[in-house]
PDB file of C-alpha atoms in Angstrom:
ATOM      1  CA  MET I   1      -0.301 -11.236  39.652  1.00  0.00           C
ATOM      2  CA  THR I   2       1.120  -8.257  40.677  1.00  0.00           C
ATOM      3  CA  VAL I   3       3.628  -6.060  37.160  1.00  0.00           C
ATOM      4  CA  SER I   4       7.033  -4.769  38.984  1.00  0.00           C
ATOM      5  CA  GLY I   5       8.259  -1.557  37.647  1.00  0.00           C
ATOM      6  CA  VAL I   6      10.892  -2.908  35.938  1.00  0.00           C
ATOM      7  CA  GLU I   7       8.561  -5.748  34.170  1.00  0.00           C
ATOM      8  CA  VAL I   8       7.458  -2.482  32.958  1.00  0.00           C
ATOM      9  CA  GLU I   9      10.312  -0.829  31.811  1.00  0.00           C
ATOM     10  CA  LYS I  10      10.840  -3.287  30.221  1.00  0.00           C
ATOM     11  CA  LEU I  11       7.471  -3.969  28.184  1.00  0.00           C
ATOM     12  CA  ALA I  12       7.434  -0.210  27.418  1.00  0.00           C
ATOM     13  CA  ALA I  13      10.944  -0.524  26.287  1.00  0.00           C
ATOM     14  CA  SER I  14       9.195  -3.901  24.342  1.00  0.00           C
ATOM     15  CA  GLU I  15       7.017  -2.357  22.779  1.00  0.00           C
ATOM     16  CA  GLU I  16       9.015   0.917  21.082  1.00  0.00           C
ATOM     17  CA  THR I  17      11.635  -1.629  19.709  1.00  0.00           C
ATOM     18  CA  LEU I  18       9.047  -3.223  18.161  1.00  0.00           C
ATOM     19  CA  SER I  19       7.091  -0.017  16.886  1.00  0.00           C
ATOM     20  CA  PRO I  20       7.628   1.066  13.742  1.00  0.00           C
ATOM     21  CA  TYR I  21       8.466   4.551  14.825  1.00  0.00           C
ATOM     22  CA  ARG I  22      10.730   5.959  17.135  1.00  0.00           C
ATOM     23  CA  HIS I  23       9.002   7.773  19.598  1.00  0.00           C
ATOM     24  CA  PHE I  24       8.871  11.382  21.325  1.00  0.00           C
ATOM     25  CA  THR I  25       8.194  13.628  23.431  1.00  0.00           C
ATOM     26  CA  ALA I  26       7.776  17.706  22.435  1.00  0.00           C
ATOM     27  CA  GLU I  27       9.836  18.523  24.657  1.00  0.00           C
ATOM     28  CA  GLU I  28      12.587  15.223  23.938  1.00  0.00           C
ATOM     29  CA  TRP I  29      12.195  16.018  19.584  1.00  0.00           C
ATOM     30  CA  GLY I  30      12.340  20.117  21.045  1.00  0.00           C
ATOM     31  CA  ALA I  31      15.700  18.983  22.071  1.00  0.00           C
ATOM     32  CA  LEU I  32      17.315  18.577  18.969  1.00  0.00           C
ATOM     33  CA  ARG I  33      17.070  21.355  17.257  1.00  0.00           C
ATOM     34  CA  LYS I  34      20.570  22.270  19.002  1.00  0.00           C
ATOM     35  CA  ASP I  35      21.260  25.604  18.836  1.00  0.00           C
ATOM     36  CA  THR I  36      19.456  26.370  15.256  1.00  0.00           C
ATOM     37  CA  PRO I  37      17.954  29.828  15.956  1.00  0.00           C
ATOM     38  CA  LEU I  38      14.316  30.420  14.947  1.00  0.00           C
ATOM     39  CA  PRO I  39      14.275  32.015  11.434  1.00  0.00           C
ATOM     40  CA  LEU I  40      10.819  33.575  12.626  1.00  0.00           C
ATOM     41  CA  SER I  41       8.806  36.439  14.191  1.00  0.00           C
ATOM     42  CA  GLU I  42       5.416  36.597  15.987  1.00  0.00           C
ATOM     43  CA  ALA I  43       4.197  39.154  13.443  1.00  0.00           C
ATOM     44  CA  GLU I  44       5.584  36.356  10.797  1.00  0.00           C
ATOM     45  CA  LEU I  45       3.587  33.414  12.365  1.00  0.00           C
ATOM     46  CA  GLU I  46       0.235  35.799  13.155  1.00  0.00           C
ATOM     47  CA  GLU I  47      -0.081  35.874   8.882  1.00  0.00           C
ATOM     48  CA  LEU I  48       0.666  32.010   8.248  1.00  0.00           C
ATOM     49  CA  LYS I  49      -2.114  31.094  10.946  1.00  0.00           C
ATOM     50  CA  GLY I  50      -5.263  29.633   9.673  1.00  0.00           C
ATOM     51  CA  PHE I  51      -8.139  31.422  10.226  1.00  0.00           C
ATOM     52  CA  GLY I  52      -9.213  30.804  14.562  1.00  0.00           C
ATOM     53  CA  GLU I  53      -5.373  28.689  14.386  1.00  0.00           C
ATOM     54  CA  ARG I  54      -3.656  28.715  18.055  1.00  0.00           C
ATOM     55  CA  ILE I  55       0.022  28.316  17.508  1.00  0.00           C
ATOM     56  CA  SER I  56       2.752  30.156  19.330  1.00  0.00           C
ATOM     57  CA  LEU I  57       6.522  31.131  19.046  1.00  0.00           C
ATOM     58  CA  ASP I  58       7.904  28.266  21.337  1.00  0.00           C
ATOM     59  CA  GLU I  59       5.298  25.296  19.683  1.00  0.00           C
ATOM     60  CA  VAL I  60       7.061  26.746  16.161  1.00  0.00           C
ATOM     61  CA  SER I  61      10.386  26.879  17.691  1.00  0.00           C
ATOM     62  CA  GLU I  62       9.433  23.043  20.202  1.00  0.00           C
ATOM     63  CA  ILE I  63       8.110  20.420  17.211  1.00  0.00           C
ATOM     64  CA  TYR I  64       8.544  22.861  13.809  1.00  0.00           C
ATOM     65  CA  LEU I  65      11.919  24.093  13.780  1.00  0.00           C
ATOM     66  CA  PRO I  66      13.112  21.132  15.076  1.00  0.00           C
ATOM     67  CA  LEU I  67      11.501  18.712  12.438  1.00  0.00           C
ATOM     68  CA  SER I  68      12.625  21.492   9.270  1.00  0.00           C
ATOM     69  CA  ARG I  69      16.646  20.671  10.572  1.00  0.00           C
ATOM     70  CA  LEU I  70      15.912  17.328  10.072  1.00  0.00           C
ATOM     71  CA  LEU I  71      14.052  17.635   6.485  1.00  0.00           C
ATOM     72  CA  ASN I  72      17.420  20.302   6.004  1.00  0.00           C
ATOM     73  CA  LEU I  73      19.492  17.370   6.384  1.00  0.00           C
ATOM     74  CA  TYR I  74      17.162  15.180   4.206  1.00  0.00           C
ATOM     75  CA  VAL I  75      17.471  17.310   1.546  1.00  0.00           C
ATOM     76  CA  LEU I  76      20.386  18.304   1.566  1.00  0.00           C
ATOM     77  CA  GLU I  77      21.312  14.189   0.835  1.00  0.00           C
ATOM     78  CA  MET I  78      18.989  13.794  -1.565  1.00  0.00           C
ATOM     79  CA  GLN I  79      20.723  17.136  -3.492  1.00  0.00           C
ATOM     80  CA  GLU I  80      24.040  14.993  -3.203  1.00  0.00           C
ATOM     81  CA  LEU I  81      22.300  11.819  -4.460  1.00  0.00           C
ATOM     82  CA  TYR I  82      21.253  13.662  -7.651  1.00  0.00           C
ATOM     83  CA  ARG I  83      24.744  15.611  -8.340  1.00  0.00           C
ATOM     84  CA  VAL I  84      26.625  12.212  -7.829  1.00  0.00           C
ATOM     85  CA  THR I  85      24.016  10.669  -9.972  1.00  0.00           C
ATOM     86  CA  SER I  86      24.614  12.449 -12.879  1.00  0.00           C
ATOM     87  CA  HIS I  87      28.107  12.691 -12.601  1.00  0.00           C
ATOM     88  CA  PHE I  88      27.825   8.172 -12.704  1.00  0.00           C
ATOM     89  CA  LEU I  89      25.822   9.035 -16.069  1.00  0.00           C
ATOM     90  CA  GLY I  90      27.325  11.618 -17.553  1.00  0.00           C
ATOM     91  CA  ARG I  91      25.541  14.027 -17.714  1.00  0.00           C
ATOM     92  CA  THR I  92      23.264  16.633 -16.505  1.00  0.00           C
ATOM     93  CA  GLN I  93      19.942  15.946 -14.868  1.00  0.00           C
ATOM     94  CA  ALA I  94      16.805  18.057 -14.920  1.00  0.00           C
ATOM     95  CA  LYS I  95      16.134  19.489 -11.472  1.00  0.00           C
ATOM     96  CA  VAL I  96      14.209  17.554  -9.206  1.00  0.00           C
ATOM     97  CA  PRO I  97      12.022  18.963  -5.670  1.00  0.00           C
ATOM     98  CA  TYR I  98      12.416  16.983  -2.589  1.00  0.00           C
ATOM     99  CA  ILE I  99       8.422  16.720  -2.250  1.00  0.00           C
ATOM    100  CA  ILE I 100       7.183  16.706   1.502  1.00  0.00           C
ATOM    101  CA  GLY I 101       3.147  15.297   2.114  1.00  0.00           C
ATOM    102  CA  ILE I 102       1.139  16.720   4.771  1.00  0.00           C
ATOM    103  CA  ALA I 103      -1.786  15.109   5.101  1.00  0.00           C
ATOM    104  CA  GLY I 104      -4.456  15.128   8.091  1.00  0.00           C
ATOM    105  CA  SER I 105      -8.521  15.490   8.825  1.00  0.00           C
ATOM    106  CA  VAL I 106     -10.195  19.039   8.156  1.00  0.00           C
ATOM    107  CA  ALA I 107      -9.284  21.637  10.765  1.00  0.00           C
ATOM    108  CA  VAL I 108      -6.435  19.411  12.119  1.00  0.00           C
ATOM    109  CA  GLY I 109      -3.984  22.877  11.145  1.00  0.00           C
ATOM    110  CA  LYS I 110      -3.194  21.393   7.677  1.00  0.00           C
ATOM    111  CA  SER I 111      -2.467  25.084   5.789  1.00  0.00           C
ATOM    112  CA  THR I 112      -0.217  26.503   8.930  1.00  0.00           C
ATOM    113  CA  SER I 113       1.755  23.604   9.542  1.00  0.00           C
ATOM    114  CA  ALA I 114       2.779  23.694   5.673  1.00  0.00           C
ATOM    115  CA  ARG I 115       2.616  27.229   5.536  1.00  0.00           C
ATOM    116  CA  ILE I 116       4.718  27.548   8.649  1.00  0.00           C
ATOM    117  CA  LEU I 117       7.189  24.393   7.148  1.00  0.00           C
ATOM    118  CA  ARG I 118       7.718  26.348   3.808  1.00  0.00           C
ATOM    119  CA  THR I 119       8.724  29.410   6.002  1.00  0.00           C
ATOM    120  CA  LEU I 120      10.749  27.701   7.426  1.00  0.00           C
ATOM    121  CA  LEU I 121      12.439  25.349   5.464  1.00  0.00           C
ATOM    122  CA  ALA I 122      13.270  28.321   2.381  1.00  0.00           C
ATOM    123  CA  ARG I 123      15.010  30.530   5.376  1.00  0.00           C
ATOM    124  CA  TRP I 124      17.789  27.258   5.227  1.00  0.00           C
ATOM    125  CA  PRO I 125      20.530  28.343   2.424  1.00  0.00           C
ATOM    126  CA  ASN I 126      20.962  24.786   0.365  1.00  0.00           C
ATOM    127  CA  HIS I 127      16.754  25.532  -0.849  1.00  0.00           C
ATOM    128  CA  PRO I 128      15.298  29.330  -0.358  1.00  0.00           C
ATOM    129  CA  LYS I 129      13.036  28.904  -3.174  1.00  0.00           C
ATOM    130  CA  VAL I 130      10.005  26.263  -0.964  1.00  0.00           C
ATOM    131  CA  ASP I 131       6.499  26.226  -3.231  1.00  0.00           C
ATOM    132  CA  LEU I 132       2.916  25.111  -1.374  1.00  0.00           C
ATOM    133  CA  ILE I 133       0.360  23.488  -3.374  1.00  0.00           C
ATOM    134  CA  THR I 134      -2.690  22.132  -1.461  1.00  0.00           C
ATOM    135  CA  THR I 135      -4.767  19.122  -3.170  1.00  0.00           C
ATOM    136  CA  ASP I 136      -7.976  21.155  -2.652  1.00  0.00           C
ATOM    137  CA  GLY I 137      -6.907  22.225  -6.231  1.00  0.00           C
ATOM    138  CA  PHE I 138      -7.397  19.372  -8.204  1.00  0.00           C
ATOM    139  CA  LEU I 139     -11.322  18.818  -6.598  1.00  0.00           C
ATOM    140  CA  LEU I 140     -13.796  18.161  -9.341  1.00  0.00           C
ATOM    141  CA  PRO I 141     -15.755  21.759 -10.168  1.00  0.00           C
ATOM    142  CA  ASN I 142     -19.450  22.137  -8.295  1.00  0.00           C
ATOM    143  CA  ARG I 143     -20.746  21.783 -11.479  1.00  0.00           C
ATOM    144  CA  VAL I 144     -19.569  17.690 -12.239  1.00  0.00           C
ATOM    145  CA  LEU I 145     -19.825  16.559  -8.689  1.00  0.00           C
ATOM    146  CA  GLU I 146     -22.855  18.264  -9.035  1.00  0.00           C
ATOM    147  CA  GLU I 147     -23.752  16.275 -11.617  1.00  0.00           C
ATOM    148  CA  ARG I 148     -22.720  12.688 -10.853  1.00  0.00           C
ATOM    149  CA  ASP I 149     -24.252  13.648  -7.164  1.00  0.00           C
ATOM    150  CA  LEU I 150     -21.473  13.514  -5.586  1.00  0.00           C
ATOM    151  CA  MET I 151     -21.625  16.985  -3.589  1.00  0.00           C
ATOM    152  CA  GLY I 152     -22.384  15.234  -0.216  1.00  0.00           C
ATOM    153  CA  ARG I 153     -19.168  14.012  -0.671  1.00  0.00           C
ATOM    154  CA  LYS I 154     -16.627  16.989  -1.129  1.00  0.00           C
ATOM    155  CA  GLY I 155     -13.700  15.275   0.196  1.00  0.00           C
ATOM    156  CA  PHE I 156     -13.937  12.019  -0.331  1.00  0.00           C
ATOM    157  CA  PRO I 157     -11.435  10.070  -2.739  1.00  0.00           C
ATOM    158  CA  GLU I 158     -14.222  10.374  -5.241  1.00  0.00           C
ATOM    159  CA  SER I 159     -13.909  14.233  -5.720  1.00  0.00           C
ATOM    160  CA  PHE I 160     -11.378  14.517  -6.748  1.00  0.00           C
ATOM    161  CA  ASP I 161      -9.480  14.229  -9.757  1.00  0.00           C
ATOM    162  CA  VAL I 162      -6.668  11.964  -9.777  1.00  0.00           C
ATOM    163  CA  ARG I 163      -5.530  12.189 -12.774  1.00  0.00           C
ATOM    164  CA  ARG I 164      -4.964  15.668 -13.513  1.00  0.00           C
ATOM    165  CA  LEU I 165      -3.391  15.109  -9.721  1.00  0.00           C
ATOM    166  CA  ILE I 166      -0.932  12.996 -10.463  1.00  0.00           C
ATOM    167  CA  LYS I 167      -0.324  14.495 -13.759  1.00  0.00           C
ATOM    168  CA  PHE I 168       0.923  17.546 -12.051  1.00  0.00           C
ATOM    169  CA  LEU I 169       2.853  15.342  -9.241  1.00  0.00           C
ATOM    170  CA  SER I 170       5.029  12.981 -12.764  1.00  0.00           C
ATOM    171  CA  ASP I 171       5.311  16.667 -14.875  1.00  0.00           C
ATOM    172  CA  VAL I 172       7.381  18.219 -11.335  1.00  0.00           C
ATOM    173  CA  LYS I 173       9.066  15.631 -10.417  1.00  0.00           C
ATOM    174  CA  ALA I 174      10.763  14.846 -13.861  1.00  0.00           C
ATOM    175  CA  GLY I 175      12.292  19.087 -13.653  1.00  0.00           C
ATOM    176  CA  SER I 176       9.458  20.081 -15.723  1.00  0.00           C
ATOM    177  CA  ARG I 177       9.133  23.525 -16.346  1.00  0.00           C
ATOM    178  CA  ASN I 178       6.338  25.550 -15.359  1.00  0.00           C
ATOM    179  CA  VAL I 179       4.069  23.147 -13.646  1.00  0.00           C
ATOM    180  CA  GLU I 180       0.435  24.342 -13.277  1.00  0.00           C
ATOM    181  CA  ALA I 181      -1.403  23.344 -10.737  1.00  0.00           C
ATOM    182  CA  PRO I 182      -5.524  24.438 -10.404  1.00  0.00           C
ATOM    183  CA  VAL I 183      -6.619  26.892  -7.458  1.00  0.00           C
ATOM    184  CA  TYR I 184      -9.407  26.117  -5.119  1.00  0.00           C
ATOM    185  CA  SER I 185     -11.823  29.045  -3.246  1.00  0.00           C
ATOM    186  CA  HIS I 186     -13.014  28.789  -0.177  1.00  0.00           C
ATOM    187  CA  PHE I 187     -14.910  31.948  -0.293  1.00  0.00           C
ATOM    188  CA  THR I 188     -16.512  30.172  -3.437  1.00  0.00           C
ATOM    189  CA  TYR I 189     -16.569  26.786  -2.524  1.00  0.00           C
ATOM    190  CA  ASP I 190     -15.530  25.996  -6.044  1.00  0.00           C
ATOM    191  CA  ILE I 191     -12.161  25.812  -8.593  1.00  0.00           C
ATOM    192  CA  VAL I 192     -11.708  29.702 -10.452  1.00  0.00           C
ATOM    193  CA  GLN I 193     -11.524  29.254 -13.257  1.00  0.00           C
ATOM    194  CA  GLY I 194      -8.345  30.008 -15.881  1.00  0.00           C
ATOM    195  CA  GLU I 195      -6.676  30.468 -12.545  1.00  0.00           C
ATOM    196  CA  THR I 196      -3.552  28.788 -11.876  1.00  0.00           C
ATOM    197  CA  ILE I 197      -0.482  27.958  -9.389  1.00  0.00           C
ATOM    198  CA  VAL I 198       3.258  27.621 -11.639  1.00  0.00           C
ATOM    199  CA  VAL I 199       5.479  25.353  -9.898  1.00  0.00           C
ATOM    200  CA  ASP I 200       8.629  26.076 -12.066  1.00  0.00           C
ATOM    201  CA  GLN I 201      11.516  23.834 -10.494  1.00  0.00           C
ATOM    202  CA  PRO I 202      11.204  24.338  -7.022  1.00  0.00           C
ATOM    203  CA  ASP I 203      13.904  22.831  -4.539  1.00  0.00           C
ATOM    204  CA  ILE I 204      11.230  21.696  -2.134  1.00  0.00           C
ATOM    205  CA  LEU I 205       6.927  21.387  -2.722  1.00  0.00           C
ATOM    206  CA  ILE I 206       5.020  20.990  -0.686  1.00  0.00           C
ATOM    207  CA  VAL I 207       1.828  19.458  -0.849  1.00  0.00           C
ATOM    208  CA  GLU I 208      -1.185  19.125   1.358  1.00  0.00           C
ATOM    209  CA  GLY I 209      -4.465  17.751   1.603  1.00  0.00           C
ATOM    210  CA  LEU I 210      -6.960  15.127   2.938  1.00  0.00           C
ATOM    211  CA  ASN I 211      -5.894  12.040   0.813  1.00  0.00           C
ATOM    212  CA  VAL I 212      -2.463  12.236   0.263  1.00  0.00           C
ATOM    213  CA  LEU I 213      -1.373   9.250   1.814  1.00  0.00           C
ATOM    214  CA  GLN I 214      -4.077   7.205   0.076  1.00  0.00           C
ATOM    215  CA  PRO I 215      -3.830   3.911  -1.781  1.00  0.00           C
ATOM    216  CA  TRP I 216      -5.978   4.999  -4.841  1.00  0.00           C
ATOM    217  CA  LYS I 217      -8.042   2.587  -6.461  1.00  0.00           C
ATOM    218  CA  PRO I 218      -8.635   2.759 -10.318  1.00  0.00           C
ATOM    219  CA  ALA I 219     -12.196   3.079 -11.864  1.00  0.00           C
ATOM    220  CA  GLU I 220     -13.068  -0.043 -13.666  1.00  0.00           C
ATOM    221  CA  GLY I 221     -11.816  -0.850 -16.510  1.00  0.00           C
ATOM    222  CA  GLU I 222      -8.793   1.443 -15.957  1.00  0.00           C
ATOM    223  CA  GLU I 223      -4.765   1.193 -16.420  1.00  0.00           C
ATOM    224  CA  PRO I 224      -3.498   0.939 -12.580  1.00  0.00           C
ATOM    225  CA  ALA I 225      -1.836   4.787 -11.625  1.00  0.00           C
ATOM    226  CA  PRO I 226       1.110   5.086  -9.038  1.00  0.00           C
ATOM    227  CA  PHE I 227      -0.340   6.618  -5.527  1.00  0.00           C
ATOM    228  CA  VAL I 228       0.243  10.270  -5.254  1.00  0.00           C
ATOM    229  CA  SER I 229       2.283   9.397  -2.150  1.00  0.00           C
ATOM    230  CA  ASP I 230       4.268   7.949  -4.203  1.00  0.00           C
ATOM    231  CA  PHE I 231       6.055  10.841  -5.815  1.00  0.00           C
ATOM    232  CA  PHE I 232       7.038  12.246  -1.925  1.00  0.00           C
ATOM    233  CA  ASP I 233      10.545  12.070  -0.226  1.00  0.00           C
ATOM    234  CA  PHE I 234       8.265  12.456   3.038  1.00  0.00           C
ATOM    235  CA  SER I 235       5.271  12.539   4.579  1.00  0.00           C
ATOM    236  CA  ILE I 236       3.803  13.848   7.416  1.00  0.00           C
ATOM    237  CA  TYR I 237       0.777  12.878   8.753  1.00  0.00           C
ATOM    238  CA  LEU I 238      -1.466  15.233  11.539  1.00  0.00           C
ATOM    239  CA  ASP I 239      -3.419  13.536  14.402  1.00  0.00           C
ATOM    240  CA  ALA I 240      -5.272  14.210  17.261  1.00  0.00           C
ATOM    241  CA  ASP I 241      -8.696  12.948  18.539  1.00  0.00           C
ATOM    242  CA  GLU I 242     -11.919  13.117  16.972  1.00  0.00           C
ATOM    243  CA  GLU I 243     -13.554  14.872  19.688  1.00  0.00           C
ATOM    244  CA  ALA I 244     -10.841  17.345  20.033  1.00  0.00           C
ATOM    245  CA  ILE I 245     -11.196  17.848  15.784  1.00  0.00           C
ATOM    246  CA  ARG I 246     -15.064  17.714  15.772  1.00  0.00           C
ATOM    247  CA  ARG I 247     -14.844  21.485  18.360  1.00  0.00           C
ATOM    248  CA  TRP I 248     -12.123  22.925  16.669  1.00  0.00           C
ATOM    249  CA  TYR I 249     -14.412  22.606  13.598  1.00  0.00           C
ATOM    250  CA  ILE I 250     -17.628  23.617  14.722  1.00  0.00           C
ATOM    251  CA  GLU I 251     -15.268  26.765  16.854  1.00  0.00           C
ATOM    252  CA  ARG I 252     -14.412  27.534  13.182  1.00  0.00           C
ATOM    253  CA  PHE I 253     -17.921  27.027  12.064  1.00  0.00           C
ATOM    254  CA  LEU I 254     -18.954  29.497  14.489  1.00  0.00           C
ATOM    255  CA  SER I 255     -16.454  31.603  13.319  1.00  0.00           C
ATOM    256  CA  LEU I 256     -17.046  31.395   9.970  1.00  0.00           C
ATOM    257  CA  ARG I 257     -20.463  32.234  10.226  1.00  0.00           C
ATOM    258  CA  SER I 258     -19.395  36.066  11.710  1.00  0.00           C
ATOM    259  CA  THR I 259     -17.282  36.406   8.954  1.00  0.00           C
ATOM    260  CA  SER I 260     -16.974  35.860   6.049  1.00  0.00           C
ATOM    261  CA  PHE I 261     -19.725  34.371   5.996  1.00  0.00           C
ATOM    262  CA  LYS I 262     -21.901  37.265   6.001  1.00  0.00           C
ATOM    263  CA  ASP I 263     -20.929  39.029   2.699  1.00  0.00           C
ATOM    264  CA  PRO I 264     -23.261  37.535   0.217  1.00  0.00           C
ATOM    265  CA  GLY I 265     -20.976  36.351  -2.574  1.00  0.00           C
ATOM    266  CA  ALA I 266     -20.157  32.787  -0.248  1.00  0.00           C
ATOM    267  CA  PHE I 267     -21.037  30.038  -0.537  1.00  0.00           C
ATOM    268  CA  PHE I 268     -22.242  29.786   2.723  1.00  0.00           C
ATOM    269  CA  HIS I 269     -23.854  32.744   2.888  1.00  0.00           C
ATOM    270  CA  ARG I 270     -26.927  31.070   4.367  1.00  0.00           C
ATOM    271  CA  PHE I 271     -25.498  29.972   7.270  1.00  0.00           C
ATOM    272  CA  ALA I 272     -24.532  33.464   8.733  1.00  0.00           C
ATOM    273  CA  LYS I 273     -27.786  33.630  10.192  1.00  0.00           C
ATOM    274  CA  LEU I 274     -28.363  30.435  12.094  1.00  0.00           C
ATOM    275  CA  SER I 275     -29.370  31.481  15.717  1.00  0.00           C
ATOM    276  CA  ASP I 276     -25.895  30.023  18.097  1.00  0.00           C
ATOM    277  CA  GLU I 277     -27.938  26.670  19.100  1.00  0.00           C
ATOM    278  CA  GLU I 278     -28.631  26.006  15.417  1.00  0.00           C
ATOM    279  CA  ALA I 279     -24.736  26.772  13.272  1.00  0.00           C
ATOM    280  CA  VAL I 280     -23.917  24.623  16.672  1.00  0.00           C
ATOM    281  CA  ALA I 281     -26.519  22.130  15.238  1.00  0.00           C
ATOM    282  CA  THR I 282     -25.760  21.972  11.481  1.00  0.00           C
ATOM    283  CA  ALA I 283     -21.963  22.320  12.730  1.00  0.00           C
ATOM    284  CA  ASP I 284     -21.638  19.082  14.264  1.00  0.00           C
ATOM    285  CA  ALA I 285     -24.585  17.646  10.991  1.00  0.00           C
ATOM    286  CA  ILE I 286     -21.810  18.338   8.357  1.00  0.00           C
ATOM    287  CA  TRP I 287     -19.117  16.857  10.377  1.00  0.00           C
ATOM    288  CA  THR I 288     -20.773  13.997  11.128  1.00  0.00           C
ATOM    289  CA  SER I 289     -21.690  13.059   8.023  1.00  0.00           C
ATOM    290  CA  ILE I 290     -19.243  14.127   6.082  1.00  0.00           C
ATOM    291  CA  ASN I 291     -15.752  15.041   7.748  1.00  0.00           C
ATOM    292  CA  LEU I 292     -15.655  12.379  10.729  1.00  0.00           C
ATOM    293  CA  ALA I 293     -17.136   9.686   8.242  1.00  0.00           C
ATOM    294  CA  ASN I 294     -14.102  10.553   6.065  1.00  0.00           C
ATOM    295  CA  LEU I 295     -11.892  11.046   8.949  1.00  0.00           C
ATOM    296  CA  ARG I 296     -12.275   7.231   9.462  1.00  0.00           C
ATOM    297  CA  LYS I 297     -13.330   5.587   6.022  1.00  0.00           C
ATOM    298  CA  ASN I 298     -10.427   7.003   3.964  1.00  0.00           C
ATOM    299  CA  ILE I 299      -7.946   8.960   6.116  1.00  0.00           C
ATOM    300  CA  LEU I 300      -7.063   7.964   9.676  1.00  0.00           C
ATOM    301  CA  PRO I 301      -6.005   4.806   7.947  1.00  0.00           C
ATOM    302  CA  THR I 302      -3.231   6.235   5.781  1.00  0.00           C
ATOM    303  CA  ARG I 303      -1.953   7.918   8.589  1.00  0.00           C
ATOM    304  CA  GLN I 304       1.127   4.541   9.055  1.00  0.00           C
ATOM    305  CA  ARG I 305       2.231   5.101   5.841  1.00  0.00           C
ATOM    306  CA  ALA I 306       3.568   8.507   7.675  1.00  0.00           C
ATOM    307  CA  GLN I 307       7.514   9.180   8.024  1.00  0.00           C
ATOM    308  CA  ALA I 308       6.191  11.362  11.322  1.00  0.00           C
ATOM    309  CA  ILE I 309       2.987  12.005  12.866  1.00  0.00           C
ATOM    310  CA  LEU I 310       2.491  14.895  14.725  1.00  0.00           C
ATOM    311  CA  ARG I 311      -0.009  14.142  17.606  1.00  0.00           C
ATOM    312  CA  LYS I 312      -2.297  16.957  19.083  1.00  0.00           C
ATOM    313  CA  GLY I 313      -3.871  17.949  22.391  1.00  0.00           C
ATOM    314  CA  ASP I 314      -6.486  18.897  22.911  1.00  0.00           C
ATOM    315  CA  ASP I 315      -5.622  22.663  23.398  1.00  0.00           C
ATOM    316  CA  HIS I 316      -4.143  21.720  19.521  1.00  0.00           C
ATOM    317  CA  ARG I 317      -0.253  22.264  20.703  1.00  0.00           C
ATOM    318  CA  ILE I 318       1.365  19.081  19.607  1.00  0.00           C
ATOM    319  CA  ARG I 319       2.175  16.980  22.170  1.00  0.00           C
ATOM    320  CA  ASP I 320       4.004  14.279  20.538  1.00  0.00           C
ATOM    321  CA  VAL I 321       6.038  13.302  17.587  1.00  0.00           C
ATOM    322  CA  ALA I 322       6.731   9.780  15.995  1.00  0.00           C
ATOM    323  CA  LEU I 323       9.228   9.702  14.071  1.00  0.00           C
ATOM    324  CA  ARG I 324       9.327   6.570  11.102  1.00  0.00           C
ATOM    325  CA  LYS I 325      12.486   3.888  12.156  1.00  0.00           C
ATOM    326  CA  LEU I 326      14.879   3.960   9.243  1.00  0.00           C
TER     327      LEU I 326
END
């Protein structure tokens, strides 16, 4: 039995209709920037890149600029909604930020994406104050993880102080002033004691983390609590093939081995003297036992909960964009 070209096109159209997402190639998505100018220089992009990240101004213009344009429209509508609601209630409400969540695997480029979006969104005239936090700050301190035998599961849902994260987001969404978030150091691989990030009624808050789209389960005897994603107005999932992410993780590990790992104060200083072969084997073992396991069990299953999925190719460039239908 043969299938004609017309039938193939009808089948593809049917699948697109049935999908909760509208799919775009990078080129199609890039056209949606219209005539929006790129308010970012090459020098600024270099500062926004994560360690070992590969991203060009062309990709920022093609992917992130249209995304910032769309989000700008959403924020404008949200601000108008709060304005008319305040008018209806006859009283001024506290300023409530538009919250964007960014999820995805370790080494997929979440931090760089978050920083680029923050910069672009802050340069739209109607919301100049854009804050960014990572959920790494809500990891339990190493001493607690060691007590609970969870150091080998760092990044898994049970390694986070979920109650504190929910309380933080609840306070921010309620319009509270000067809400504090803890700080995490990738150098010491631990929470920085006594240091916090203060979030004070921003126009937009970006929350970046591994498991931010996951439905959290209360422990036995605990009351059900809101999910982290319940506080999001928009969510993004950064996606790529497992093998590509594995390669990027190993490449980053090798680069860190010859840079920050050399500092005696670094948590991973013990890896600095590994041979190339030993370093690759070590990175691969960490990836497989912790990060890949977490990706498959806890992170990837949440992909379909995102409003937008940015799919990267093997070259680390975003090749496809899926936007959830309204």
